XYZ file of C-alpha atoms in Angstrom:
578
model
C 13.032 22.004 82.722
C 15.786 24.328 82.951
C 14.723 26.085 86.191
C 14.726 22.305 87.527
C 18.006 21.708 86.167
C 19.785 24.824 87.343
C 18.600 24.609 91.041
C 20.985 21.392 91.717
C 23.729 22.929 89.800
C 23.792 25.769 92.226
C 23.418 23.556 95.136
C 26.268 22.197 93.908
C 28.248 25.331 93.160
C 27.545 26.796 95.907
C 28.483 23.449 98.079
C 32.566 23.498 95.685
C 32.694 27.095 96.873
C 31.918 26.359 100.872
C 34.521 23.445 100.509
C 36.671 26.392 98.162
C 36.884 28.377 100.898
C 36.983 25.462 103.561
C 39.956 24.170 101.721
C 41.611 28.134 101.494
C 41.286 28.862 105.346
C 42.438 25.111 106.140
C 45.950 26.348 104.147
C 46.120 29.867 105.977
C 46.007 27.717 109.108
C 47.900 25.166 107.985
C 50.262 28.278 106.551
C 50.646 29.931 110.021
C 51.485 27.136 112.290
C 54.334 26.739 109.505
C 54.800 30.131 110.093
C 54.444 30.141 113.969
C 57.046 26.691 114.033
C 59.767 27.965 111.612
C 59.194 31.584 113.968
C 58.537 34.190 111.172
C 57.873 37.271 112.930
C 54.468 38.971 112.839
C 54.766 41.426 110.244
C 56.329 39.067 107.521
C 53.916 36.269 108.421
C 51.233 39.694 107.541
C 53.187 40.024 104.386
C 53.159 36.313 103.542
C 49.355 36.068 104.021
C 49.460 38.992 101.682
C 51.058 37.265 99.336
C 48.807 33.744 99.183
C 45.896 36.353 99.097
C 47.303 38.102 96.237
C 48.425 35.038 94.592
C 44.886 33.494 94.763
C 43.264 36.989 93.442
C 45.498 36.494 90.642
C 44.735 33.528 89.664
C 41.340 33.721 90.085
C 41.319 37.046 88.497
C 43.164 34.783 85.443
C 40.782 32.197 85.608
C 37.601 34.449 85.142
C 39.616 36.154 82.631
C 40.052 32.834 80.347
C 36.064 31.712 81.001
C 35.362 35.461 80.287
C 37.305 35.000 76.744
C 35.183 31.927 75.996
C 32.020 33.318 76.741
C 33.319 36.111 73.559
C 34.480 33.687 71.568
C 31.007 31.347 71.709
C 29.081 34.538 71.422
C 31.250 35.752 68.305
C 31.362 32.265 66.855
C 27.209 32.586 66.963
C 27.336 35.265 65.094
C 29.150 34.397 62.909
C 27.319 30.921 62.434
C 24.095 32.967 61.867
C 25.868 34.977 59.392
C 26.650 32.274 57.112
C 23.214 30.358 58.337
C 21.934 33.291 56.408
C 24.142 33.194 53.541
C 23.717 29.467 53.139
C 19.703 29.986 53.445
C 19.541 32.194 51.238
C 22.097 30.844 48.594
C 20.814 27.526 49.134
C 16.707 28.475 48.674
C 16.436 27.355 52.085
C 14.233 28.909 55.117
C 15.642 30.352 57.729
C 16.927 28.904 60.944
C 15.255 28.596 63.704
C 17.087 28.771 67.324
C 15.743 26.785 70.050
C 14.484 28.977 72.828
C 16.505 29.219 76.514
C 19.394 27.415 75.344
C 22.754 28.271 76.005
C 25.572 29.758 74.777
C 27.134 26.579 74.255
C 24.427 24.863 72.756
C 23.400 27.506 70.771
C 27.060 27.824 69.494
C 26.901 24.032 68.856
C 23.616 23.742 67.207
C 24.393 26.238 64.892
C 28.193 25.094 63.822
C 26.877 21.790 63.158
C 23.682 23.343 60.928
C 26.348 25.096 59.221
C 28.766 22.414 58.136
C 25.653 20.423 57.414
C 25.077 23.259 54.750
C 28.616 24.068 53.470
C 27.966 19.944 52.522
C 24.724 19.997 50.442
C 26.068 23.558 48.824
C 29.575 21.680 47.629
C 27.650 18.863 46.591
C 25.469 20.861 44.618
C 28.273 22.809 43.228
C 30.021 19.807 42.385
C 26.489 18.256 40.516
C 26.107 21.713 38.527
C 30.005 21.631 37.328
C 29.538 17.714 36.326
C 26.129 18.959 34.381
C 27.791 21.889 32.970
C 30.854 19.502 31.777
C 28.462 16.969 30.537
C 25.345 19.847 28.471
C 28.994 20.969 26.837
C 29.901 17.590 25.426
C 26.383 17.271 24.392
C 26.737 20.771 22.719
C 29.185 20.327 20.871
C 28.378 17.016 19.231
C 24.781 18.426 18.993
C 26.475 22.087 17.805
C 23.574 23.557 19.886
C 23.886 26.511 21.994
C 24.983 25.525 26.102
C 22.069 25.217 29.267
C 21.563 28.466 30.722
C 22.654 28.365 34.129
C 24.410 30.790 36.616
C 28.013 28.534 38.010
C 28.814 30.810 40.372
C 25.927 30.538 42.074
C 24.497 27.654 43.964
C 21.875 26.056 42.536
C 18.090 25.057 43.659
C 16.911 21.269 43.770
C 14.417 22.489 41.128
C 16.924 23.681 38.647
C 19.154 21.012 39.475
C 16.115 18.784 38.218
C 15.772 20.830 35.614
C 19.134 20.295 34.601
C 18.511 16.758 34.856
C 15.550 17.050 32.531
C 17.347 18.945 29.867
C 20.197 16.858 29.384
C 18.572 13.619 29.459
C 16.155 15.180 25.797
C 19.855 15.867 24.657
C 21.031 12.913 25.415
C 17.850 11.458 23.582
C 18.477 14.306 20.525
C 21.764 12.923 20.446
C 21.293 8.787 20.010
C 17.770 9.676 17.643
C 20.779 11.902 15.446
C 23.029 9.245 15.834
C 20.652 6.653 14.492
C 19.271 9.156 11.398
C 23.206 9.526 10.368
C 24.128 5.908 10.594
C 21.351 4.661 8.425
C 21.280 7.741 5.862
C 25.496 7.340 5.646
C 24.645 4.173 4.803
C 22.038 4.356 2.309
C 24.391 7.532 0.829
C 27.355 4.813 0.421
C 25.123 2.310 -1.064
C 23.935 5.088 -3.823
C 27.778 5.893 -4.401
C 28.362 2.726 -5.267
C 25.758 1.917 -7.306
C 26.510 4.877 -8.932
C 30.293 4.454 -9.116
C 30.703 7.510 -7.309
C 33.565 9.107 -5.366
C 33.511 11.878 -2.709
C 33.556 14.824 -4.111
C 33.115 17.797 -1.548
C 34.321 17.952 1.987
C 30.783 18.068 3.444
C 31.157 14.319 1.844
C 33.982 13.191 2.219
C 33.889 13.792 6.101
C 30.487 11.786 5.820
C 32.411 8.911 4.468
C 35.079 8.503 4.942
C 36.046 10.463 8.498
C 34.677 8.659 12.359
C 31.887 8.696 12.836
C 31.951 10.158 16.343
C 33.914 13.235 14.859
C 30.314 14.690 12.883
C 28.770 17.195 13.931
C 24.928 15.799 14.148
C 23.637 19.611 13.912
C 19.993 19.865 12.258
C 21.940 21.950 9.415
C 24.226 18.775 9.100
C 20.956 16.682 9.172
C 19.198 18.678 6.839
C 22.618 18.697 4.120
C 23.081 14.876 4.797
C 19.313 14.545 3.597
C 19.622 16.748 0.639
C 22.926 14.670 -0.472
C 20.724 11.920 -0.464
C 17.864 12.626 -2.475
C 20.739 13.877 -5.054
C 22.086 10.330 -5.347
C 18.035 8.492 -4.975
C 17.488 11.341 -7.571
C 20.586 10.116 -9.881
C 19.976 6.690 -8.910
C 16.264 6.645 -10.273
C 17.637 9.258 -13.443
C 20.048 6.079 -14.253
C 17.554 3.015 -13.287
C 14.751 4.961 -15.761
C 17.477 5.488 -18.240
C 18.718 2.165 -18.409
C 14.817 0.687 -18.517
C 14.425 3.041 -21.793
C 18.133 1.398 -23.300
C 16.801 -2.009 -22.106
C 13.249 -1.863 -23.726
C 14.534 -0.512 -26.827
C 17.260 -2.939 -27.411
C 14.755 -5.664 -26.400
C 12.373 -3.675 -28.958
C 15.544 -3.261 -31.556
C 16.199 -7.110 -30.886
C 13.031 -8.120 -31.853
C 12.769 -6.271 -35.000
C 16.125 -7.265 -36.218
C 16.087 -10.695 -35.636
C 18.922 -11.239 -33.216
C 20.025 -14.071 -32.392
C 19.656 -15.544 -28.397
C 23.699 -16.376 -28.637
C 23.683 -12.713 -28.990
C 21.333 -11.910 -26.084
C 22.758 -13.703 -23.883
C 26.342 -12.527 -24.168
C 24.438 -9.094 -23.102
C 22.475 -10.670 -20.813
C 24.690 -9.703 -17.746
C 24.166 -6.074 -19.077
C 20.108 -6.960 -18.651
C 20.151 -6.348 -14.605
C 21.588 -3.019 -12.641
C 22.355 0.527 -13.225
C 25.973 1.308 -12.886
C 27.506 3.715 -14.595
C 29.533 0.739 -16.727
C 25.975 -0.667 -17.332
C 24.758 2.273 -18.982
C 27.213 2.548 -20.781
C 27.699 -0.788 -22.076
C 23.675 -0.356 -22.638
C 24.449 2.811 -24.461
C 27.192 1.574 -26.747
C 24.711 -1.759 -27.629
C 21.757 1.039 -28.465
C 24.088 2.557 -30.963
C 25.364 -0.381 -32.286
C 21.355 -1.658 -32.763
C 20.512 1.546 -34.136
C 23.145 1.011 -37.283
C 22.080 -1.956 -37.648
C 18.155 -0.588 -38.211
C 19.166 2.322 -40.231
C 20.625 -1.014 -42.784
C 17.348 -3.020 -42.423
C 14.926 -0.358 -42.586
C 12.565 -2.317 -44.636
C 12.278 -5.144 -42.492
C 12.114 -2.883 -39.350
C 9.265 -0.782 -41.047
C 7.055 -4.128 -41.949
C 7.856 -5.161 -38.263
C 6.674 -2.007 -36.802
C 3.314 -1.923 -39.176
C 2.501 -5.220 -37.350
C 2.731 -3.885 -34.365
C 1.148 -0.977 -35.095
C -1.923 -3.362 -36.770
C -1.894 -5.212 -33.489
C -2.191 -2.071 -31.452
C -4.639 -0.531 -33.620
C -6.944 -3.722 -33.492
C -6.535 -3.218 -29.184
C -7.198 0.381 -29.142
C -10.370 -0.972 -31.693
C -9.761 1.918 -34.711
C -11.837 1.759 -37.167
C -11.036 1.432 -41.085
C -11.054 5.473 -41.674
C -9.108 6.005 -38.416
C -6.450 3.256 -39.953
C -6.820 4.838 -43.488
C -5.676 8.466 -41.530
C -1.878 7.142 -41.480
C -1.057 7.605 -44.969
C 2.571 6.823 -44.602
C 1.409 2.911 -43.631
C 0.857 1.791 -47.329
C 4.089 3.564 -48.566
C 6.709 2.236 -50.522
C 9.545 4.359 -50.477
C 11.550 3.016 -47.571
C 14.064 5.229 -46.324
C 15.434 6.920 -42.782
C 12.277 9.638 -42.830
C 9.517 6.673 -43.302
C 11.672 4.612 -40.208
C 10.860 8.029 -37.642
C 7.835 8.899 -38.865
C 6.694 4.330 -37.578
C 8.757 4.911 -34.695
C 6.580 8.107 -33.567
C 3.571 6.849 -34.410
C 3.949 3.453 -32.426
C 5.290 5.379 -29.851
C 2.085 7.573 -30.074
C -0.488 4.381 -30.163
C 1.358 2.684 -26.980
C 1.451 5.759 -25.028
C -2.873 5.825 -26.310
C -3.236 2.200 -25.355
C -1.267 2.541 -21.781
C -3.594 5.873 -21.079
C -6.836 3.754 -21.889
C -5.698 0.200 -21.065
C -7.899 0.175 -18.528
C -11.134 1.030 -20.709
C -9.609 -0.790 -23.562
C -9.249 -4.232 -21.257
C -12.707 -3.827 -19.796
C -14.105 -3.156 -24.082
C -12.196 -6.191 -25.217
C -13.781 -8.434 -21.584
C -17.312 -7.283 -22.989
C -16.268 -7.962 -26.549
C -15.183 -11.770 -25.384
C -17.813 -12.276 -23.185
C -20.678 -11.147 -26.211
C -18.679 -13.196 -28.803
C -19.195 -16.322 -26.577
C -23.222 -15.264 -25.870
C -23.585 -15.050 -29.545
C -21.559 -18.525 -29.942
C -24.196 -19.818 -27.024
C -27.178 -18.495 -28.555
C -26.229 -19.579 -32.105
C -25.709 -23.288 -30.569
C -29.461 -23.056 -28.474
C -30.940 -22.874 -32.034
C -29.196 -25.514 -33.337
C -31.377 -29.020 -33.286
C -28.565 -31.663 -33.514
C -27.345 -30.326 -30.137
C -29.678 -32.523 -28.841
C -27.764 -35.354 -29.882
C -24.695 -34.537 -27.303
C -23.549 -36.873 -24.780
C -21.997 -35.794 -20.842
C -24.565 -32.962 -19.905
C -22.654 -30.268 -22.057
C -26.133 -28.675 -23.156
C -26.933 -28.109 -19.439
C -23.941 -26.794 -19.153
C -24.323 -24.386 -22.035
C -27.355 -23.436 -20.777
C -26.295 -22.358 -17.852
C -23.058 -20.969 -19.318
C -25.649 -18.927 -21.734
C -28.124 -17.433 -18.750
C -24.583 -16.658 -16.584
C -23.625 -14.479 -19.571
C -26.733 -12.996 -19.933
C -26.922 -12.108 -17.111
C -23.681 -10.646 -16.759
C -23.386 -8.867 -19.970
C -25.404 -5.932 -18.714
C -23.829 -5.543 -15.090
C -20.195 -5.490 -17.105
C -22.063 -2.954 -19.215
C -23.085 -0.298 -16.557
C -19.720 -1.186 -14.376
C -18.106 0.257 -17.819
C -20.504 3.126 -18.413
C -19.636 4.163 -14.577
C -15.625 3.846 -15.412
C -16.056 5.835 -19.019
C -18.356 8.643 -17.207
C -15.664 8.992 -14.937
C -12.767 8.571 -17.287
C -14.496 11.220 -19.552
C -14.196 13.860 -16.707
C -11.040 13.316 -15.737
C -9.695 13.454 -19.084
C -12.024 15.791 -20.629
C -12.335 14.201 -24.033
C -14.862 11.146 -24.840
C -14.002 7.787 -25.408
C -15.073 5.922 -28.435
C -14.843 2.389 -30.101
C -14.735 2.027 -33.765
C -15.451 5.835 -33.803
C -18.357 5.753 -31.795
C -19.089 5.856 -28.127
C -18.735 3.125 -26.390
C -22.092 2.607 -24.861
C -23.924 3.592 -28.477
C -21.796 0.842 -29.549
C -22.778 -1.814 -27.264
C -26.803 -0.644 -28.128
C -26.167 -0.779 -31.927
C -24.827 -4.750 -31.099
C -27.900 -5.178 -28.982
C -29.858 -4.056 -31.868
C -28.420 -5.268 -34.235
C -28.803 -9.147 -31.938
C -32.436 -8.499 -31.586
C -33.003 -7.699 -35.370
C -31.243 -10.993 -35.790
C -33.275 -12.790 -34.053
C -36.498 -10.866 -35.255
C -35.497 -12.274 -38.271
C -34.718 -15.745 -37.886
C -38.311 -15.571 -35.744
C -39.667 -14.641 -39.256
C -38.073 -16.868 -41.185
C -39.123 -20.188 -38.857
C -42.584 -18.569 -38.860
C -43.137 -18.364 -42.700
C -40.817 -21.715 -43.060
C -43.690 -23.439 -40.745
C -46.388 -21.518 -42.653
C -45.745 -22.676 -46.284
C -44.657 -26.308 -44.666
C -48.518 -26.041 -43.161
C -49.872 -25.155 -46.806
C -48.035 -27.818 -48.539
C -49.226 -30.014 -45.973
C -52.967 -29.122 -46.472
C -52.794 -28.925 -50.357
C -50.384 -32.780 -50.386
C -50.643 -33.906 -47.759
C -49.097 -34.502 -44.465
C -46.165 -36.540 -44.043
C -45.331 -38.342 -40.500
C -42.633 -37.297 -38.483
C -42.390 -40.034 -36.265
C -40.198 -43.785 -37.794
C -42.291 -46.394 -38.250
C -41.331 -48.666 -35.003
C -38.961 -51.895 -36.018
C -40.916 -55.069 -35.450
C -39.247 -58.223 -34.068
C -38.862 -61.005 -36.579
C -40.165 -63.921 -35.356
C -42.777 -66.604 -37.495
C -45.979 -65.327 -38.766
C -49.049 -66.641 -37.869
C -51.591 -66.464 -41.160
C -55.192 -65.293 -39.703
C -58.420 -66.907 -41.296
C -59.745 -63.528 -41.542
C -58.429 -60.654 -44.392
C -59.432 -59.124 -46.868
C -57.661 -58.279 -50.078
C -57.573 -54.851 -51.592
C -56.551 -54.450 -55.793
C -54.867 -58.302 -55.285
C -52.979 -57.334 -52.069
C -53.312 -59.458 -48.760
C -53.749 -57.322 -45.638
C -54.266 -58.467 -42.265
C -56.531 -58.142 -39.521
C -54.230 -56.083 -37.083
C -52.996 -53.517 -41.212
C -57.032 -53.647 -41.380
C -57.357 -51.704 -38.545
C -55.102 -49.544 -38.551
C -56.357 -48.394 -42.214
C -59.836 -48.425 -40.567
C -58.313 -46.142 -37.588
C -56.308 -44.085 -40.243
C -58.804 -43.733 -42.503
C -61.771 -43.320 -39.565
C -61.036 -38.967 -40.706
C -60.497 -37.388 -43.608
C -59.264 -39.143 -46.337
C -56.252 -38.146 -48.080
C -56.181 -38.178 -51.836
C -52.757 -38.945 -54.097
C -51.435 -35.703 -55.675
C -51.567 -38.347 -59.258
C -55.169 -38.718 -58.684
C -56.111 -34.720 -58.431
C -56.198 -33.490 -61.902
C -54.516 -30.127 -62.408
C -56.271 -27.079 -61.211
C -55.697 -24.732 -63.963
C -55.578 -27.643 -66.426
C -56.978 -27.101 -69.935
C -59.953 -28.121 -72.661
C -58.737 -30.885 -75.126
C -57.179 -29.704 -77.659
C -55.468 -26.757 -75.854
C -51.950 -26.323 -75.825
C -51.016 -26.511 -72.176
C -49.159 -24.422 -69.800
C -47.003 -25.033 -67.104
C -49.698 -25.027 -64.132
C -48.993 -22.453 -61.582
C -49.533 -23.171 -57.320
C -51.521 -20.875 -55.889
C -51.846 -21.586 -51.863
C -54.787 -20.238 -50.012
C -54.979 -19.583 -46.643
C -56.377 -22.636 -44.582
C -59.918 -21.301 -43.286
C -59.894 -21.947 -39.013
C -61.875 -25.020 -38.705
C -60.150 -26.916 -42.108
C -56.755 -26.019 -39.926
C -58.514 -27.323 -37.030
C -59.692 -30.581 -38.456
C -56.580 -30.808 -40.712
C -54.777 -31.313 -37.091
C -57.064 -33.835 -36.149
C -55.770 -35.734 -38.943
C -52.234 -34.782 -39.171
C -52.541 -35.430 -35.245
C -54.215 -39.739 -36.145
C -51.871 -39.944 -39.196
C -49.011 -39.113 -37.085
C -49.648 -41.883 -34.913
C -49.836 -44.088 -37.455
C -47.320 -46.916 -38.194
C -47.599 -46.187 -42.192
C -46.667 -43.245 -43.972
C -49.362 -41.188 -46.213
C -46.911 -42.678 -49.243
C -47.532 -45.746 -48.405
C -51.480 -44.802 -48.621
C -51.109 -43.648 -51.954
C -49.516 -47.199 -53.013
C -53.214 -48.716 -52.371
C -56.346 -48.456 -54.399
C -58.977 -48.114 -52.846
């Protein structure tokens, strides 16, 4: 405790004072002894004693003054340190310094002086860091062409302000890296475009971009925007050159085909069939002009070639005869430049028409191909010779036919949906052979069903005629006789003769089974239906067929089944006379 510490100090101070008094008394006693031995008179002794006293007093006074001066200096230093601390705390934005209670003047001065030194060091460090940050900020602002960070360089920044400044510089550094990467990438593309266009930098800005050092380029937003605009202009020009080259190449290839240019000439020009540089464009234009002159010299052959191409596109676009005849110049024989221009315009128009409708026409073409294949399989299905095939082709055809029969309606629905969407988008109707596609499909199906119905009626009529003929003349066997294996024949004892012809018992049993029902008579022994009386002129008999009654028809079917099951035909029976 401060009181406890002061007590021993006071005791020791009093002891030192007592010793000092004792020393002074001892010194005075010694001086008096010396003065006695010397024999100095008493008055001089008093003078000398007074001189010692004055000397001691002066010494003590000086010592007291020195200590008082020290005290004043310490108090003055404390006042100065307090003022400095207050100022530094305000500048550094720190809380005020709190002094320790019951501190001595010397300890207080030491604490304040130490605290001032620490805070002065902090101030110096902050100001130095602020200086470095401002220099870095100025460099980045010069590169990015932006305004410097607003901060007072004369004031000591706070820790929070320094941290914000650091984050600001980190953002500027990242922005600089981003802009540098963008600049380098855009510059590379600009150089490639200029090389492709065979173009040199014209303006000062282009020279700064292409020719100057990358670090010297100002990465401002305005410059980067101008850089992007320059790249867009170059790419647009490059795209135009590519489109122009493709158009020229397409026209050149078309003229080569029309003019029947040899492969040697085409191969000699092959190096210019790729790329879009200035020299390539010049070479393509010269070749196109040359072919144009040749085209004018061979108008008739070119027009005929264009007509063939127009015909092929008419087929692709499903043009009707009326639509084809509407192009009157197609049949003109007056071959001149005007006719060639008309044909060129027509082929360009119909190509554009085909390309704009290509998806629809491809779908219709697919339906047409599947429809023709379906008709072929249906036709084969009615061919009786198809049962003689080998290798399972009949089964494959039936599977394909069933697959097509399921696929066609599905394809029609898809086309219907696509056509409706296309018509709504284009604002016009889609025609095939001057008809709406679904009407065209319905017409094809109607024709198909009519043909099937007509074939069915023809088969029914043919079957009825055959049945009437069989009822009138007798049925003919539908199954050929089985061949007998040749071998030794054993004569039978039981045989009967029919009109002088010997028939075995097996044949006789066959005859009995054949004639067990209604007997079929030979038409030779039947008198003419419309024969006249003797002596009258004969007329050509007319055959009149009557529809058999149901009962007779059923009975005749039984006879037919029995006759068809025998090994002998009806004509064989006619050779015998019973």
